[in-house]
Amino acid sequence: MQATAIAQPNIALIKYWGKRDLALNLPAVGSISITLDALHTEVSIDLGTNLASDCLLVNGVEDADRLPRMSACLSRVIGDRRPFARIETRSNFPIAAGLASSASAFAAATVAAAAAADLDLDKASLACLAGQASGSAARSLFGGFAELENSGDTITLTALCDENAWPLKVVVAITETSPKATSSTEAMEISRQTSPFYSAWIQRQASDLATARRAIEQRDFATLAAISEHNCLKMHSVMWASRPPIVFWNSATMRCLQTVRKLQQDGCQVFFTIDAGPQIKAVCTAEDMSAVQEALSQTPGVQQIMTTGLGRAAQLVKKT
Ligand code: DP6
C-alpha cells in the first residue's frame, strides 16, 4: 500500500509545444528528449492511511495548489474508487522554473501509484498515464534519448539511444529560481489560439524529428546541435508572436546564448536549448564540459550552474 519511485527530468531537443486534445492531454507534435541524471524527484505514495482526502507535501510543505493535478494523476492510474493518499514529493532542484520538474514528478508519481496499488503495468502504459498528467512526463519513463510519437489517439514512446551509448553532458545555467508566471499548459493554449506561426510549427515538426533521429543514430553532434537550436528558437518564436506574447527569457538568458555562440566559434562542441523558463541548457561533449561550465558560470546574471550526464528511466525504489 506504500511505494516510492524516483524519476529524473528530461529536456526536449525537439520540443513538444501545443496540444491536439486538451482533455486527454495529447500533444500536437512528437518530441525527442534526453533524461538528466543529476536531477531527480522522489515520490512516495501511501494508500494505507485513513485520510479524509488526499494530501500532498512538496519538499516537506503542504501544497494545495498542486494537489488537484496530482490527485487526478493517481485516479487515472488506480481508478476513481481508490483510497485517499498521502503523497510526498522531493526534488533536488528548483521546481516550476523551467527545469521540467513536472516531468520527473508525474513520472515518479505514476510509477509509485501503480506499485502502491499493486498494479502490474508495462512501461508503455505507464508512459501513457504519465503523459496524461504532463506531456513531457511520458519521456521520463525512459533513460538516455527517447522519442515520443503522437500516434492517433495515443502516444508511443521509443528508446532511441541508451544513456551510456552517447554520454553527452548538460550544463544548466540557472538565471532565475522563482516560479514562472505562466504554466506551459496555459502558454501552449495561448500559442495555439493566437500565434500566426503555430500551424507552420506543427507542419515542420516531422522533418525536425527525422533529422534529429538520424543525427542521434549516427552520433552526429553538429547536425543534432543545429536542428535542436533551430527547433528551440522556432518554439520560442511561436510564443513571442502569441497574443499576449509569452516571453520566458530574461537578459541573462540572452547573455548565456551569446556565451554558447562564442564557445562554438572557439571550436567547442556545444549547443543550447531553452524550455518554458529562463534557464539555458547547454548540451556538450564530455571533453568540452569544463570549458562550457566555466564560460557559463562567468556569464553575468547566472545564479547557479548544474552539470549532469544523461540519466536513467524512472524506477521503483521501495514497496511495502
Ligand atoms: C517547453 O509537459 O510541462 O518543456 O503537458 O501541459 O504539462 P503539460 O506540458 P509540459 O510541457 C513541456 C514543454 C517544453 C517542451 C518539452 O519538454 O518538450
Tab-separated table of C-alpha atoms and ligand atoms in Angstrom:
chain	number	residue	atom	x	y	z
A	1	MET	CA	0.000	0.000	0.000
A	2	GLN	CA	3.059	2.204	0.111
A	3	ALA	CA	5.575	2.797	-2.666
A	4	THR	CA	8.392	5.181	-3.553
A	5	ALA	CA	9.674	5.874	-7.047
A	6	ILE	CA	12.349	8.131	-8.392
A	7	ALA	CA	12.406	9.836	-11.787
A	8	GLN	CA	14.705	12.253	-13.489
A	9	PRO	CA	13.593	15.244	-15.511
A	10	ASN	CA	14.141	15.257	-19.238
A	11	ILE	CA	14.694	18.102	-21.636
A	12	ALA	CA	13.437	18.059	-25.173
A	13	LEU	CA	15.826	18.707	-28.035
A	14	ILE	CA	12.910	18.608	-30.459
A	15	LYS	CA	10.148	20.192	-28.433
A	16	TYR	CA	6.566	19.437	-27.545
A	17	TRP	CA	4.580	22.670	-27.816
A	18	GLY	CA	0.815	22.583	-28.339
A	19	LYS	CA	-1.946	20.094	-27.622
A	20	ARG	CA	-4.106	18.120	-30.025
A	21	ASP	CA	-6.596	17.237	-27.302
A	22	LEU	CA	-6.712	19.244	-24.107
A	23	ALA	CA	-8.914	16.810	-22.149
A	24	LEU	CA	-6.694	13.797	-22.905
A	25	ASN	CA	-3.557	15.948	-22.831
A	26	LEU	CA	-2.434	14.633	-26.213
A	27	PRO	CA	0.466	16.555	-27.752
A	28	ALA	CA	0.036	18.158	-31.176
A	29	VAL	CA	3.576	17.127	-32.152
A	30	GLY	CA	6.105	14.417	-31.414
A	31	SER	CA	9.264	15.208	-29.449
A	32	ILE	CA	12.755	13.894	-28.735
A	33	SER	CA	14.333	14.276	-25.319
A	34	ILE	CA	17.273	13.438	-23.122
A	35	THR	CA	16.840	12.395	-19.497
A	36	LEU	CA	19.205	14.058	-16.992
A	37	ASP	CA	20.912	12.147	-14.200
A	38	ALA	CA	21.981	14.701	-11.578
A	39	LEU	CA	18.455	15.995	-11.011
A	40	HIS	CA	15.685	13.887	-9.582
A	41	THR	CA	12.304	13.830	-7.918
A	42	GLU	CA	11.373	11.155	-5.419
A	43	VAL	CA	7.679	10.492	-4.878
A	44	SER	CA	6.227	8.372	-2.049
A	45	ILE	CA	2.598	7.359	-2.096
A	46	ASP	CA	0.835	5.869	0.895
A	47	LEU	CA	-2.623	4.457	0.249
A	48	GLY	CA	-2.903	2.832	3.665
A	49	THR	CA	-3.836	5.914	5.630
A	50	ASN	CA	-7.259	6.770	6.989
A	51	LEU	CA	-7.269	10.203	5.468
A	52	ALA	CA	-10.457	12.116	4.699
A	53	SER	CA	-8.896	13.467	1.491
A	54	ASP	CA	-5.653	13.328	-0.491
A	55	CYS	CA	-2.742	15.217	0.980
A	56	LEU	CA	0.330	16.425	-0.927
A	57	LEU	CA	3.643	17.540	0.556
A	58	VAL	CA	6.122	19.136	-1.858
A	59	ASN	CA	9.616	19.338	-0.376
A	60	GLY	CA	8.080	18.988	3.098
A	61	VAL	CA	5.433	21.693	2.707
A	62	GLU	CA	1.722	21.021	2.166
A	63	ASP	CA	0.801	22.159	-1.363
A	64	ALA	CA	-2.915	22.660	-2.008
A	65	ASP	CA	-2.323	24.280	-5.422
A	66	ARG	CA	-0.576	21.275	-6.929
A	67	LEU	CA	-2.864	18.747	-5.231
A	68	PRO	CA	-5.718	18.559	-7.822
A	69	ARG	CA	-3.367	17.676	-10.681
A	70	MET	CA	-1.567	15.079	-8.554
A	71	SER	CA	-4.882	13.579	-7.332
A	72	ALA	CA	-6.098	13.338	-10.931
A	73	CYS	CA	-2.867	11.556	-11.886
A	74	LEU	CA	-3.384	8.958	-9.127
A	75	SER	CA	-7.014	8.434	-10.116
A	76	ARG	CA	-6.041	7.813	-13.737
A	77	VAL	CA	-3.538	5.159	-12.640
A	78	ILE	CA	-5.530	3.469	-9.854
A	79	GLY	CA	-9.129	4.376	-10.719
A	80	ASP	CA	-11.614	6.836	-9.240
A	81	ARG	CA	-12.673	4.491	-6.439
A	82	ARG	CA	-9.211	4.440	-4.892
A	83	PRO	CA	-8.474	5.177	-1.218
A	84	PHE	CA	-7.201	8.641	-0.330
A	85	ALA	CA	-3.458	9.012	-0.498
A	86	ARG	CA	-0.661	10.779	1.267
A	87	ILE	CA	1.764	11.895	-1.449
A	88	GLU	CA	5.213	13.264	-0.720
A	89	THR	CA	7.469	14.647	-3.425
A	90	ARG	CA	11.070	15.811	-3.037
A	91	SER	CA	13.145	17.394	-5.798
A	92	ASN	CA	16.830	18.289	-5.593
A	93	PHE	CA	16.438	21.280	-7.964
A	94	PRO	CA	14.214	24.404	-8.249
A	95	ILE	CA	10.664	23.471	-9.208
A	96	ALA	CA	8.358	25.247	-11.697
A	97	ALA	CA	11.243	27.269	-13.101
A	98	GLY	CA	11.609	25.647	-16.497
A	99	LEU	CA	13.656	22.661	-15.341
A	100	ALA	CA	10.996	20.064	-16.154
A	101	SER	CA	10.082	19.335	-12.549
A	102	SER	CA	6.572	18.295	-13.580
A	103	ALA	CA	8.060	15.647	-15.886
A	104	SER	CA	10.039	13.968	-13.102
A	105	ALA	CA	7.262	14.424	-10.522
A	106	PHE	CA	4.490	12.892	-12.629
A	107	ALA	CA	6.703	10.103	-13.989
A	108	ALA	CA	7.683	9.114	-10.436
A	109	ALA	CA	4.096	9.536	-9.170
A	110	THR	CA	2.752	7.260	-11.917
A	111	VAL	CA	5.276	4.512	-11.155
A	112	ALA	CA	4.748	4.844	-7.368
A	113	ALA	CA	0.933	4.897	-7.675
A	114	ALA	CA	0.860	1.738	-9.804
A	115	ALA	CA	3.149	-0.057	-7.341
A	116	ALA	CA	1.241	1.156	-4.257
A	117	ALA	CA	-1.978	-0.195	-5.781
A	118	ASP	CA	-0.245	-3.448	-6.786
A	119	LEU	CA	-0.921	-2.940	-10.485
A	120	ASP	CA	1.387	-4.627	-12.946
A	121	LEU	CA	1.532	-2.090	-15.785
A	122	ASP	CA	4.067	-2.208	-18.598
A	123	LYS	CA	6.281	0.742	-19.479
A	124	ALA	CA	4.165	1.801	-22.474
A	125	SER	CA	1.030	2.028	-20.304
A	126	LEU	CA	2.886	3.861	-17.540
A	127	ALA	CA	4.239	6.328	-20.126
A	128	CYS	CA	0.727	6.998	-21.499
A	129	LEU	CA	-0.625	7.567	-17.988
A	130	ALA	CA	2.258	9.868	-17.054
A	131	GLY	CA	1.758	11.758	-20.329
A	132	GLN	CA	-1.875	12.413	-19.487
A	133	ALA	CA	-0.701	14.155	-16.320
A	134	SER	CA	2.027	16.138	-18.110
A	135	GLY	CA	3.063	15.566	-21.716
A	136	SER	CA	6.794	15.632	-21.050
A	137	ALA	CA	6.463	13.189	-18.109
A	138	ALA	CA	5.918	10.280	-20.521
A	139	ARG	CA	9.530	10.675	-21.689
A	140	SER	CA	10.981	10.326	-18.152
A	141	LEU	CA	9.884	6.677	-18.188
A	142	PHE	CA	12.907	6.259	-20.476
A	143	GLY	CA	16.606	6.922	-19.963
A	144	GLY	CA	19.049	8.408	-22.476
A	145	PHE	CA	17.454	9.669	-25.691
A	146	ALA	CA	13.724	8.981	-26.130
A	147	GLU	CA	11.196	9.818	-28.810
A	148	LEU	CA	7.518	10.467	-28.191
A	149	GLU	CA	5.307	9.982	-31.229
A	150	ASN	CA	1.751	11.222	-31.300
A	151	SER	CA	0.066	8.319	-32.987
A	152	GLY	CA	-3.708	8.522	-33.490
A	153	ASP	CA	-5.434	8.971	-30.169
A	154	THR	CA	-2.479	7.935	-28.065
A	155	ILE	CA	1.264	8.364	-27.705
A	156	THR	CA	4.055	5.881	-28.397
A	157	LEU	CA	7.467	6.073	-26.795
A	158	THR	CA	10.681	4.669	-28.244
A	159	ALA	CA	14.141	4.463	-26.709
A	160	LEU	CA	16.489	5.924	-29.325
A	161	CYS	CA	19.836	5.566	-27.612
A	162	ASP	CA	20.955	4.382	-24.209
A	163	GLU	CA	22.416	6.922	-21.736
A	164	ASN	CA	25.800	5.155	-21.938
A	165	ALA	CA	25.830	4.786	-25.723
A	166	TRP	CA	26.292	8.520	-26.324
A	167	PRO	CA	27.237	10.021	-22.953
A	168	LEU	CA	26.707	13.715	-23.611
A	169	LYS	CA	26.739	16.245	-20.780
A	170	VAL	CA	24.352	19.070	-19.988
A	171	VAL	CA	25.363	22.259	-18.208
A	172	VAL	CA	22.302	24.043	-16.843
A	173	ALA	CA	22.693	27.772	-16.239
A	174	ILE	CA	20.064	28.942	-13.779
A	175	THR	CA	19.279	32.615	-14.260
A	176	GLU	CA	16.172	32.824	-12.051
A	177	THR	CA	14.860	30.468	-9.371
A	178	SER	CA	11.384	31.863	-8.740
A	179	PRO	CA	8.419	30.019	-10.286
A	180	LYS	CA	7.360	31.120	-13.750
A	181	ALA	CA	4.309	33.341	-14.210
A	182	THR	CA	2.612	31.281	-16.948
A	183	SER	CA	2.390	27.475	-16.872
A	184	SER	CA	3.329	25.548	-20.030
A	185	THR	CA	-0.228	24.220	-20.306
A	186	GLU	CA	-1.631	27.761	-20.345
A	187	ALA	CA	1.109	29.116	-22.615
A	188	MET	CA	0.609	26.319	-25.159
A	189	GLU	CA	-3.087	27.110	-25.429
A	190	ILE	CA	-2.406	30.825	-25.916
A	191	SER	CA	0.064	29.888	-28.682
A	192	ARG	CA	-2.400	27.526	-30.378
A	193	GLN	CA	-5.176	30.077	-30.329
A	194	THR	CA	-3.276	33.208	-31.259
A	195	SER	CA	0.170	32.652	-32.777
A	196	PRO	CA	0.309	33.136	-36.554
A	197	PHE	CA	3.333	30.784	-36.578
A	198	TYR	CA	1.573	27.888	-34.819
A	199	SER	CA	0.475	25.982	-37.940
A	200	ALA	CA	3.943	26.260	-39.522
A	201	TRP	CA	5.428	24.928	-36.268
A	202	ILE	CA	3.171	21.846	-36.401
A	203	GLN	CA	3.807	21.221	-40.104
A	204	ARG	CA	7.582	21.250	-39.864
A	205	GLN	CA	7.967	19.093	-36.775
A	206	ALA	CA	8.092	15.729	-38.614
A	207	SER	CA	11.095	16.863	-40.597
A	208	ASP	CA	12.927	18.154	-37.469
A	209	LEU	CA	12.212	14.855	-35.707
A	210	ALA	CA	13.594	12.850	-38.644
A	211	THR	CA	16.767	14.965	-38.771
A	212	ALA	CA	17.364	14.625	-35.031
A	213	ARG	CA	16.595	10.879	-35.017
A	214	ARG	CA	19.163	10.316	-37.766
A	215	ALA	CA	21.748	12.514	-36.038
A	216	ILE	CA	21.316	10.515	-32.814
A	217	GLU	CA	21.639	7.207	-34.674
A	218	GLN	CA	24.854	8.421	-36.313
A	219	ARG	CA	26.135	10.244	-33.179
A	220	ASP	CA	26.394	13.327	-35.402
A	221	PHE	CA	26.822	16.164	-32.895
A	222	ALA	CA	26.901	19.039	-35.404
A	223	THR	CA	23.608	18.047	-37.039
A	224	LEU	CA	21.922	17.435	-33.683
A	225	ALA	CA	23.184	20.826	-32.479
A	226	ALA	CA	21.858	22.706	-35.499
A	227	ILE	CA	18.417	21.082	-35.531
A	228	SER	CA	17.969	21.369	-31.750
A	229	GLU	CA	18.797	25.086	-31.658
A	230	HIS	CA	16.583	25.702	-34.683
A	231	ASN	CA	13.657	23.806	-33.126
A	232	CYS	CA	14.071	25.619	-29.793
A	233	LEU	CA	14.181	29.081	-31.367
A	234	LYS	CA	11.181	28.195	-33.533
A	235	MET	CA	9.167	27.209	-30.457
A	236	HIS	CA	10.069	30.465	-28.725
A	237	SER	CA	9.179	32.418	-31.891
A	238	VAL	CA	5.719	30.820	-31.784
A	239	MET	CA	5.425	32.051	-28.194
A	240	TRP	CA	6.787	35.543	-28.841
A	241	ALA	CA	4.270	36.025	-31.663
A	242	SER	CA	1.341	34.989	-29.446
A	243	ARG	CA	-1.147	37.449	-28.021
A	244	PRO	CA	-0.415	38.249	-25.273
A	245	PRO	CA	3.246	37.490	-26.054
A	246	ILE	CA	4.856	34.760	-23.986
A	247	VAL	CA	8.466	35.580	-23.217
A	248	PHE	CA	10.215	33.342	-20.701
A	249	TRP	CA	13.702	34.755	-21.313
A	250	ASN	CA	15.468	37.378	-19.260
A	251	SER	CA	18.601	39.338	-20.108
A	252	ALA	CA	20.861	36.637	-18.620
A	253	THR	CA	19.192	34.024	-20.864
A	254	MET	CA	20.264	36.086	-23.863
A	255	ARG	CA	23.774	36.551	-22.497
A	256	CYS	CA	24.091	32.772	-21.994
A	257	LEU	CA	23.031	32.264	-25.577
A	258	GLN	CA	25.842	34.584	-26.672
A	259	THR	CA	28.276	32.680	-24.442
A	260	VAL	CA	27.314	29.450	-26.226
A	261	ARG	CA	27.829	31.117	-29.628
A	262	LYS	CA	31.298	32.271	-28.544
A	263	LEU	CA	32.185	28.757	-27.315
A	264	GLN	CA	31.072	27.364	-30.685
A	265	GLN	CA	33.274	29.886	-32.509
A	266	ASP	CA	36.181	28.728	-30.345
A	267	GLY	CA	35.584	25.157	-31.508
A	268	CYS	CA	33.633	23.700	-28.550
A	269	GLN	CA	31.050	21.040	-29.272
A	270	VAL	CA	28.098	22.625	-27.508
A	271	PHE	CA	24.572	23.783	-28.283
A	272	PHE	CA	21.797	25.421	-26.279
A	273	THR	CA	18.190	24.650	-25.634
A	274	ILE	CA	15.638	26.638	-23.608
A	275	ASP	CA	12.252	25.460	-22.327
A	276	ALA	CA	9.318	27.265	-20.742
A	277	GLY	CA	11.546	29.224	-18.402
A	278	PRO	CA	14.633	31.462	-18.421
A	279	GLN	CA	17.269	28.739	-17.877
A	280	ILE	CA	19.741	27.737	-20.557
A	281	LYS	CA	20.662	24.107	-21.002
A	282	ALA	CA	23.963	23.709	-22.829
A	283	VAL	CA	24.397	20.228	-24.259
A	284	CYS	CA	28.048	19.342	-24.875
A	285	THR	CA	30.577	16.563	-25.163
A	286	ALA	CA	32.427	15.357	-22.048
A	287	GLU	CA	35.675	16.830	-23.441
A	288	ASP	CA	34.220	20.339	-23.656
A	289	MET	CA	32.252	20.244	-20.404
A	290	SER	CA	34.697	22.219	-18.222
A	291	ALA	CA	35.065	24.994	-20.809
A	292	VAL	CA	31.259	25.272	-21.034
A	293	GLN	CA	30.868	25.266	-17.231
A	294	GLU	CA	33.477	27.955	-16.818
A	295	ALA	CA	32.152	30.231	-19.560
A	296	LEU	CA	28.551	29.988	-18.359
A	297	SER	CA	29.414	30.493	-14.698
A	298	GLN	CA	31.238	33.703	-15.648
A	299	THR	CA	28.271	34.984	-17.663
A	300	PRO	CA	26.662	37.938	-15.811
A	301	GLY	CA	23.269	37.062	-14.349
A	302	VAL	CA	23.907	33.334	-13.967
A	303	GLN	CA	22.985	32.423	-10.395
A	304	GLN	CA	23.864	28.773	-10.350
A	305	ILE	CA	25.331	26.105	-12.584
A	306	MET	CA	24.342	22.448	-12.509
A	307	THR	CA	26.118	19.843	-14.570
A	308	THR	CA	24.693	16.484	-15.407
A	309	GLY	CA	25.121	13.463	-17.596
A	310	LEU	CA	22.288	11.529	-19.177
A	311	GLY	CA	20.001	9.708	-16.799
A	312	ARG	CA	18.073	6.513	-16.413
A	313	ALA	CA	14.446	5.573	-16.729
A	314	ALA	CA	12.045	6.177	-13.812
A	315	GLN	CA	12.449	3.435	-11.196
A	316	LEU	CA	10.538	1.957	-8.307
A	317	VAL	CA	12.786	2.179	-5.245
A	318	LYS	CA	10.646	0.823	-2.419
A	319	LYS	CA	7.383	-1.011	-1.924
A	320	THR	CA	5.896	-2.127	1.392
B	1	DP6	C1	8.753	23.639	-23.388
B	1	DP6	O1	4.989	18.730	-20.357
B	1	DP6	O2	5.122	20.817	-18.948
B	1	DP6	O3	9.303	21.899	-21.891
B	1	DP6	O4	1.589	18.583	-20.801
B	1	DP6	O5	0.839	20.861	-20.184
B	1	DP6	O6	2.136	19.515	-18.532
B	1	DP6	P1	1.882	19.815	-19.983
B	1	DP6	O7	3.211	20.492	-20.537
B	1	DP6	P2	4.722	20.174	-20.224
B	1	DP6	O8	5.401	20.982	-21.436
B	1	DP6	C2	6.724	20.916	-21.755
B	1	DP6	C3	7.060	21.996	-22.723
B	1	DP6	C4	8.523	22.182	-23.016
B	1	DP6	C5	8.967	21.341	-24.196
B	1	DP6	C6	9.158	19.868	-23.957
B	1	DP6	O9	9.507	19.444	-22.842
B	1	DP6	O10	9.001	19.106	-24.929
